[in-house]
CSV table of C-alpha atoms and ligand atoms in Angstrom, one decimal:
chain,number,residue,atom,x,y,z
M,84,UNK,CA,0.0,0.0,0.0
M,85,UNK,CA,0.9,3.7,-0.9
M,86,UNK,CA,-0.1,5.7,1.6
M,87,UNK,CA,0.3,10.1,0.7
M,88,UNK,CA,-0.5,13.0,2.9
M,89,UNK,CA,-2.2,15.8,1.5
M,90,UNK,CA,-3.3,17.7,4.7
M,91,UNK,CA,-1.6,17.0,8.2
M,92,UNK,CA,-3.1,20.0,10.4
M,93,UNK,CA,-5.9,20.1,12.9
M,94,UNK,CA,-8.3,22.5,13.7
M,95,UNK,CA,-7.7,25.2,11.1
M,96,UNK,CA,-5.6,25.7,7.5
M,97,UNK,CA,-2.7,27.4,8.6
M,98,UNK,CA,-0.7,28.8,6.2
M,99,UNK,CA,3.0,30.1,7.0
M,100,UNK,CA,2.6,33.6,7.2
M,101,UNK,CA,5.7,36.5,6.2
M,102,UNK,CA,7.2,37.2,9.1
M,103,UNK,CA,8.1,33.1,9.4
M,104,UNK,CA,8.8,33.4,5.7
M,105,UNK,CA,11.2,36.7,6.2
M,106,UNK,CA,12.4,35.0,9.3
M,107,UNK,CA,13.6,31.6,7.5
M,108,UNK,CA,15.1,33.6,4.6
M,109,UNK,CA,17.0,35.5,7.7
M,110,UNK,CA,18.1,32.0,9.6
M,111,UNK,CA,19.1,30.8,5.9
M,112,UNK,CA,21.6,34.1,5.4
M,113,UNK,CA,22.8,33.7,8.6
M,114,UNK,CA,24.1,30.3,7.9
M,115,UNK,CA,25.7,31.1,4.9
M,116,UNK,CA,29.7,31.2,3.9
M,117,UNK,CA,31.7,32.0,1.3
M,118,UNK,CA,32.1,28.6,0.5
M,119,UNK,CA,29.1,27.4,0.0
M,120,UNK,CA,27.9,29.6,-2.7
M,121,UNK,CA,31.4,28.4,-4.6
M,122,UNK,CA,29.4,26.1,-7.1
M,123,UNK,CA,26.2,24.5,-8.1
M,124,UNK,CA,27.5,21.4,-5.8
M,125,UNK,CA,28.5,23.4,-2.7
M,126,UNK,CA,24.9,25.2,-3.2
M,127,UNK,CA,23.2,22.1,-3.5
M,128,UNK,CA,25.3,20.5,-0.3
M,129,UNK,CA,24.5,23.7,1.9
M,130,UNK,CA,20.5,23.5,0.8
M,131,UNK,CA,20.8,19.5,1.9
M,132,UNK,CA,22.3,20.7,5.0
M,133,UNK,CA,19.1,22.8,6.3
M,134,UNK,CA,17.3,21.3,9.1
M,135,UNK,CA,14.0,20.2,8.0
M,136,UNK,CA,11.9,22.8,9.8
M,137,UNK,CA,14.0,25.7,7.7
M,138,UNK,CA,14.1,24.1,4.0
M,139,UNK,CA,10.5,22.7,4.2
M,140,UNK,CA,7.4,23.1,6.0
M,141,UNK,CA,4.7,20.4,7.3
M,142,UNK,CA,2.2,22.3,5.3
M,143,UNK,CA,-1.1,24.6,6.3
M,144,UNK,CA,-3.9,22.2,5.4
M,145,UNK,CA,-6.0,20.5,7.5
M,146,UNK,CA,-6.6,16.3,7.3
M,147,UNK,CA,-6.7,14.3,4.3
M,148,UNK,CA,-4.5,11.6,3.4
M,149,UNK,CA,-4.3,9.1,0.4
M,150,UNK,CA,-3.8,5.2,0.5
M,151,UNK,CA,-3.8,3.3,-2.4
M,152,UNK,CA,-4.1,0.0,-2.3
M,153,UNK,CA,-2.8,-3.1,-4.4
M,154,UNK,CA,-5.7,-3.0,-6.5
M,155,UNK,CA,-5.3,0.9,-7.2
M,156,UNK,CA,-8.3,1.4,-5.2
M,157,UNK,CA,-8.2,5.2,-4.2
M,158,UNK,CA,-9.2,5.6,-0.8
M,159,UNK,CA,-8.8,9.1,1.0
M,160,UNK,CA,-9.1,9.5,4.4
M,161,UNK,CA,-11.2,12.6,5.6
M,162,UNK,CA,-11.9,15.7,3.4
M,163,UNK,CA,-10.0,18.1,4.7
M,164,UNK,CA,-8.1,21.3,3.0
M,165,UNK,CA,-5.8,19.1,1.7
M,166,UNK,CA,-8.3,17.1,-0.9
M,167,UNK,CA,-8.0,20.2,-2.4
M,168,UNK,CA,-4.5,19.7,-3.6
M,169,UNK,CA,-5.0,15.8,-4.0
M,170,UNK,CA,-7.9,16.6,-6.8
M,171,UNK,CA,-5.6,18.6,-8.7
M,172,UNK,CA,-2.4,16.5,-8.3
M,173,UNK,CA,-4.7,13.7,-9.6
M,174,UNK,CA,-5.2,15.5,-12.8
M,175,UNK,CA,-1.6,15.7,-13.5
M,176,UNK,CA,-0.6,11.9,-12.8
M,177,UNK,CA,0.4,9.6,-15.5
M,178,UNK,CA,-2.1,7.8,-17.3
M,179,UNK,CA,-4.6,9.8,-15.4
M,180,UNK,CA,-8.3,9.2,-17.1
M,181,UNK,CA,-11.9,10.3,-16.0
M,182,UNK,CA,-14.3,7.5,-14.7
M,183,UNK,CA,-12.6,6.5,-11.8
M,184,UNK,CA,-13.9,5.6,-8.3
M,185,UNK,CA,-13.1,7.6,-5.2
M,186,UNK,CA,-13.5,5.8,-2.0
M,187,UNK,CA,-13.7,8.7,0.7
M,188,UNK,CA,-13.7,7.8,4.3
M,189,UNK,CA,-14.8,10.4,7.6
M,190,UNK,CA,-13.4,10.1,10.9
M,191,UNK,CA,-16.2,12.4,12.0
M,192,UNK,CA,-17.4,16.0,10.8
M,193,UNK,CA,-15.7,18.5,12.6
M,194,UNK,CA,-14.7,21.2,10.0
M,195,UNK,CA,-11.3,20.4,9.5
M,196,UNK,CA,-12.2,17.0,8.1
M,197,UNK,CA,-15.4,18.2,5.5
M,198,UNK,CA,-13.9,21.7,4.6
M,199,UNK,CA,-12.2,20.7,1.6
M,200,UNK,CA,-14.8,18.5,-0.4
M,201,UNK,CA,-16.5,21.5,-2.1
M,202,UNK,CA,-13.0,22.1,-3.7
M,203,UNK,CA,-12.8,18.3,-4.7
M,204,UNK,CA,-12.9,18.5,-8.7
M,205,UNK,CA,-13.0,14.9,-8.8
M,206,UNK,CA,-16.3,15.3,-7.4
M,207,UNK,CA,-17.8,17.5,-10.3
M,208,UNK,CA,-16.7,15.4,-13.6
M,209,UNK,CA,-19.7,13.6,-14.3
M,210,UNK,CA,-17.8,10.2,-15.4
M,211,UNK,CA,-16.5,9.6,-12.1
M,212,UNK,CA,-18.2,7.8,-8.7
M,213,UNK,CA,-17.6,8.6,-4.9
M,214,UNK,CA,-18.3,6.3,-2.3
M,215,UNK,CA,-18.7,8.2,1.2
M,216,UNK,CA,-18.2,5.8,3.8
M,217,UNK,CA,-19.3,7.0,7.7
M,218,UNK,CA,-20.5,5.7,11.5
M,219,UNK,CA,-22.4,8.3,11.2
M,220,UNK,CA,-26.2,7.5,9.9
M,221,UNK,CA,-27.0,11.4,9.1
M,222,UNK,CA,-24.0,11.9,7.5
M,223,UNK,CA,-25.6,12.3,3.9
M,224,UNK,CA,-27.4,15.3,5.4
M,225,UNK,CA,-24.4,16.3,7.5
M,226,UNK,CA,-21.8,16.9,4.2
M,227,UNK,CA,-24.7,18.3,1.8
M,228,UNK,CA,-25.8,20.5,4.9
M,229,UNK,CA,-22.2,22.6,4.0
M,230,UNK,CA,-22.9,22.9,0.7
M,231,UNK,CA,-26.1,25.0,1.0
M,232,UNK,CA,-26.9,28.7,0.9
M,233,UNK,CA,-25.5,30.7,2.9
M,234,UNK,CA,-22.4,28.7,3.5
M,235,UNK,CA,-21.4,27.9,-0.2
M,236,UNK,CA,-23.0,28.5,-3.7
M,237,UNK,CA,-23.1,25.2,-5.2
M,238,UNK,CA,-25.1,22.6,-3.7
M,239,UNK,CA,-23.8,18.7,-3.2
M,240,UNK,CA,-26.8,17.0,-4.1
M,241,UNK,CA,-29.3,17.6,-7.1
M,242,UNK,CA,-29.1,20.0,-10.6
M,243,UNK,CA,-25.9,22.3,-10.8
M,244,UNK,CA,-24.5,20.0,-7.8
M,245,UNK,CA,-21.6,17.2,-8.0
M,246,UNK,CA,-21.2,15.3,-11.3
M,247,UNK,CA,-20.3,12.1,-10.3
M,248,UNK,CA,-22.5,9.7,-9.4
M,249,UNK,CA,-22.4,9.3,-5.4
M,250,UNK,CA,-23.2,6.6,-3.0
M,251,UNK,CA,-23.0,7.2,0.9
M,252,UNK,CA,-22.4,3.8,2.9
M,253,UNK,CA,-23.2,3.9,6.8
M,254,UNK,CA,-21.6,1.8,8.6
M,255,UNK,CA,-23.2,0.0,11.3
M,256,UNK,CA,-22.0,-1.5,14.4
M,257,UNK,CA,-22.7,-4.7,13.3
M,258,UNK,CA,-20.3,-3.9,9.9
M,259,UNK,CA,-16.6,-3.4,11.9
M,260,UNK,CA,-14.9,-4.6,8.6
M,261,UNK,CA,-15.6,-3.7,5.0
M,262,UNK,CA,-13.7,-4.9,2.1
M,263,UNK,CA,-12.3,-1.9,-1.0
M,264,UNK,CA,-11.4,-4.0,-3.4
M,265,UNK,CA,-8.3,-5.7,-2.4
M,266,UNK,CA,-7.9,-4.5,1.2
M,267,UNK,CA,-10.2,-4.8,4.3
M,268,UNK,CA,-11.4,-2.0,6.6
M,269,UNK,CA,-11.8,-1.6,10.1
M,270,UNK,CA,-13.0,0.5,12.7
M,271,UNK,CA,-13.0,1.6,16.1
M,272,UNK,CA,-14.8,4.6,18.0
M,273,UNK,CA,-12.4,7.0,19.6
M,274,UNK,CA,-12.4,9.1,22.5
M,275,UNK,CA,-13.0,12.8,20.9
M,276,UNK,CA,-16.0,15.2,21.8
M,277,UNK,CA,-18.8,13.9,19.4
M,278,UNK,CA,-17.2,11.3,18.9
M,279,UNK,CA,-14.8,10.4,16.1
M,280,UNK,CA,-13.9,6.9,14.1
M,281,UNK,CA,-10.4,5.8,13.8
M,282,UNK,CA,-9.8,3.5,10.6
M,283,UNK,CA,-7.8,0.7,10.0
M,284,UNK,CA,-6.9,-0.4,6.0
M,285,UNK,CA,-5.2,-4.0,5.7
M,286,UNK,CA,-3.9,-6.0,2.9
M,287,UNK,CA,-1.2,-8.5,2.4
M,288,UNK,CA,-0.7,-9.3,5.9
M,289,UNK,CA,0.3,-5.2,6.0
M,290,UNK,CA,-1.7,-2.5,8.3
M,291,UNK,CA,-2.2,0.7,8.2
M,292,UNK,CA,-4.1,2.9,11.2
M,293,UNK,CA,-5.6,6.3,10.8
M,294,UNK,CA,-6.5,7.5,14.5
M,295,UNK,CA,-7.0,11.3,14.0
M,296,UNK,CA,-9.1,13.4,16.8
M,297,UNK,CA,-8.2,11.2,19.5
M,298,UNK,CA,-7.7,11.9,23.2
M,299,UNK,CA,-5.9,8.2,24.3
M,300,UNK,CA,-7.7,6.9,27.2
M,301,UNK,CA,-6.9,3.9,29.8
M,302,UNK,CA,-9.3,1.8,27.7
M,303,UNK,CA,-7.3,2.1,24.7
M,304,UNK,CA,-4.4,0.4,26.7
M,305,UNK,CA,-6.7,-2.6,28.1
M,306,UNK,CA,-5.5,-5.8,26.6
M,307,UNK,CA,-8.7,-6.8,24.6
M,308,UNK,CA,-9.6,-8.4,21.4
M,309,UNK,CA,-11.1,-5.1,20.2
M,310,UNK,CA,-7.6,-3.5,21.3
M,311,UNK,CA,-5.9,-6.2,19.9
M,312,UNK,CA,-6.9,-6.9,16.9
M,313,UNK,CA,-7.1,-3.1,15.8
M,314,UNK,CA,-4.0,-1.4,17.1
M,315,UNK,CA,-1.8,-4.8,17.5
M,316,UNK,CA,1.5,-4.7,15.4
M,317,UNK,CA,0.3,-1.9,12.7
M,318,UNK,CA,3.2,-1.3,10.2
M,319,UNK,CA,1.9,2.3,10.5
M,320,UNK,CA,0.2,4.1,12.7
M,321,UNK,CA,-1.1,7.5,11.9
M,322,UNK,CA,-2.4,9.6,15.7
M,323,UNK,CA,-3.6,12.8,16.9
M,324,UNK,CA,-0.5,14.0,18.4
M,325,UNK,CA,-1.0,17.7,18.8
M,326,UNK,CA,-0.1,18.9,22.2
M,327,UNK,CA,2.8,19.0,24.3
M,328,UNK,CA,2.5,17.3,27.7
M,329,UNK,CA,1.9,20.8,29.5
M,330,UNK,CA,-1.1,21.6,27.0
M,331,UNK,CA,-2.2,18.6,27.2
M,332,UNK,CA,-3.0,18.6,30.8
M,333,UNK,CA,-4.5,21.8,30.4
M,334,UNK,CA,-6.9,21.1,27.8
M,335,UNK,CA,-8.4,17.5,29.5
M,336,UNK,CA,-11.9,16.8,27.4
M,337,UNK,CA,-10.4,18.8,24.3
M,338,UNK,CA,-10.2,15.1,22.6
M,339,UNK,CA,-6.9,15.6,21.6
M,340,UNK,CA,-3.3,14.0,22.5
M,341,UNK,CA,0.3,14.0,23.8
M,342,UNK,CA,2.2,13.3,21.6
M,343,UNK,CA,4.4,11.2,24.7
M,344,UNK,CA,1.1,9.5,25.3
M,345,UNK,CA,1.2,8.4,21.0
M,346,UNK,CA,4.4,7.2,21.5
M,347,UNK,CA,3.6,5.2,25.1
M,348,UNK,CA,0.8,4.2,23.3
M,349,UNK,CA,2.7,2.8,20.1
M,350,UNK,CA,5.2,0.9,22.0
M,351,UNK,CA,2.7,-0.8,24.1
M,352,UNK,CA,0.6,-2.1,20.5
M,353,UNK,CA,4.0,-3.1,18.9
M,354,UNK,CA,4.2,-0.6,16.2
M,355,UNK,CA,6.6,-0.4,13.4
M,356,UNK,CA,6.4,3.1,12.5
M,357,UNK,CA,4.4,6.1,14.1
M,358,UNK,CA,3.5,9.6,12.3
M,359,UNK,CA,2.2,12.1,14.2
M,360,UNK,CA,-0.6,13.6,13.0
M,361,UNK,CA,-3.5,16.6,13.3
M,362,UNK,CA,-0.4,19.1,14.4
M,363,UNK,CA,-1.6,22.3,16.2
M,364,UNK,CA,-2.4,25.5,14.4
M,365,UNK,CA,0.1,27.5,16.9
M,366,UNK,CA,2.9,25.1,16.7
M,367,UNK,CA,5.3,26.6,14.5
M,368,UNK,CA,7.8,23.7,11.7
M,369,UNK,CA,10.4,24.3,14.3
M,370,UNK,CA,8.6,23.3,17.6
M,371,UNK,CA,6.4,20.3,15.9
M,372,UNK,CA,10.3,18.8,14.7
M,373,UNK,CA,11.5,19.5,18.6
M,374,UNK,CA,8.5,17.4,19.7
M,375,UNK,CA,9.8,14.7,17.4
M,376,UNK,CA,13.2,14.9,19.1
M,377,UNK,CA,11.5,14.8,22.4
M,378,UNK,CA,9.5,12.1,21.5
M,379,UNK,CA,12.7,9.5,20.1
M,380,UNK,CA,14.6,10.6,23.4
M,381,UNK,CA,11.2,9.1,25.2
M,382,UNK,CA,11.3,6.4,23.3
M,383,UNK,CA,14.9,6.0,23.5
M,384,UNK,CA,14.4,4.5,26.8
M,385,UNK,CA,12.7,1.8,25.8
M,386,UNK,CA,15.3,0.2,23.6
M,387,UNK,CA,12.6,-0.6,20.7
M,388,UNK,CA,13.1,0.1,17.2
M,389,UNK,CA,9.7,2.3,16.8
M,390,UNK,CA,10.1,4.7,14.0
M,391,UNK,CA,8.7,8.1,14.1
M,392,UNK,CA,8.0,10.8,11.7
M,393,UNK,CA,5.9,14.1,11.8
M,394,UNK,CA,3.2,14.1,8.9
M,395,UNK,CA,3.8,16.8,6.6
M,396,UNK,CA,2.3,17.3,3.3
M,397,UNK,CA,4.0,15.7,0.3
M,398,UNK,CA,5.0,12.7,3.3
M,399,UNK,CA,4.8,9.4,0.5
M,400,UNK,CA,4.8,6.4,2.4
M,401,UNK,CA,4.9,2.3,0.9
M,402,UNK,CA,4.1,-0.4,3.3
W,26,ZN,ZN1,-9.7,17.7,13.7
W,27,ZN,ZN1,-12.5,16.9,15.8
């Protein structure tokens, strides 16, 4: 499985805004010698010696990440900003045609996960099909609800609306698994204020977890077959990982995480690799890649070989 991030923030877009931009392009100069303006090679060694959180950014837009599957299936994981960006980079892949099937999965309906579906393009060719997939039975109502007057001037549903022919799955408690061509879904209700479902895509004996909006509780811990079988040994685990410790004590109930908590929490399920996820609107490139320091020091401790990355837009992942 592929899996590609095309919006990694929580609560809010949040685009850099000039004074980071005029204060990078100062950090840059300051780093600058003689020597490594020299050539195209010593330019090009200098640029590879940046830290990340200088040369780079996680990105500004809020959830929505890609996995495709072995079957090409494309299934996208909350409409966030970031579907934005994924509609329009699908137009420019190779081999690209019109009538394909979208498979669009919501964790729950908090803005930051529905904002960027109006903007899907996919969505208004008429040759093409989405399949909306939700534990939410309302949630036809709930999505075409945004796309009314005054909000926004196209509608969802009906004449002058979407193109492509839709079909909205709700996915009962009895249904925990649900099949995408040649991988198998799963879910799990997380701890998040309205609730929120975490999703998990396996094929090929390989796992993938999406747990965004998620404030990890004791019972996610408990050694059950629920636990178990959905967290257990996940070649990747993708969490809410938005606070510091110190916020996160303060903002109990907020139904967000730790990010020491997500890595606690992905040593005790035996995880290969853990990206954190949903990053806070206030927390600057620089901070979110000190928390990722922090958190391999934590680790550290624990002599396991858990990898962990901070999502950030562009982030291409094969499992
Ligand atoms: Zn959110
Ligand atoms: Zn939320």
């Amino acid at each position: 499985m592929r899996v590609r991030f095309w919006g990694v923030r929580g609560s809010i877009p949040t685009p850099l805004s000039s004074v980071q931009i005029q204060n990078r392009i100062a950090a840059v100069v300051q780093r600058i010698t003689a020597r490594d303006v020299v050539s195209a090679d010593s330019r090009e060694k200098f640029l590879a010696s940046l830290p990340e959180w200088l040369f780079g950014t996680v990105g500004g837009n809020t959830a929505c990440v890609e996995v495709e599957n072995a079957n090409g299936d494309c299934i996208i994981l909350d409409a966030g900003s970031g579907l934005r960006e994924l509609g329009a980079d699908i137009d420019r892949r190779e081999g690209f045609e019109n009538g394909k099937t979208y498979h669009i999965i919501f964790s729950h309906f908090h803005w930051d996960h529905i904002q960027g579906l109006p903007f899907f393009n996919q969505a208004y060719k008429t040759n093409n099909r989405i399949i909306f997939y939700s534990t939410n039975p309302d949630f036809e109502n709930i999505l075409s609800a945004q796309m009314t007057h005054p909000y926004f001037p196209i509608p969802m549903l009906g004449p002058g609306g979407f193109g492509a022919a839709m079909k909205f799955i709700y996915l009962d408690p009895d249904t925990t698994k649900f099949r995408i061509g040649t991988s198998v879904v799963g879910w799990y209700r997380v701890n998040h204020p309205g609730g929120c479902t975490a999703y998990s895509i396996q094929e090929k004996g390989k796992k993938i977890i999406y747990c965004t909006d998620t404030e990890i509780s004791r019972d996610n811990f408990e050694q059950n077959e629920e636990n178990r079988s959905f967290f257990g040994n996940a070649d990747i685990l993708i969490i809410d990982a938005q606070y510091t410790v110190s916020e996160a004590s303060r903002k109990k109930g907020w139904g967000h995480s730790a990010f020491s908590l997500a890595v606690d929490f992905a040593l005790f399920w035996q995880i290969k690799k853990l990206v954190f996820f949903h990053h806070e609107p206030r927390y600057s490139d620089k901070k979110l890649y000190t928390l990722k320091q922090s958190a391999e020091w934590h680790r550290g401790a624990s002599g396991n070989n858990l990898e962990i990355e901070i999502a950030q837009e562009g982030l291409d992942l094969i499992v």
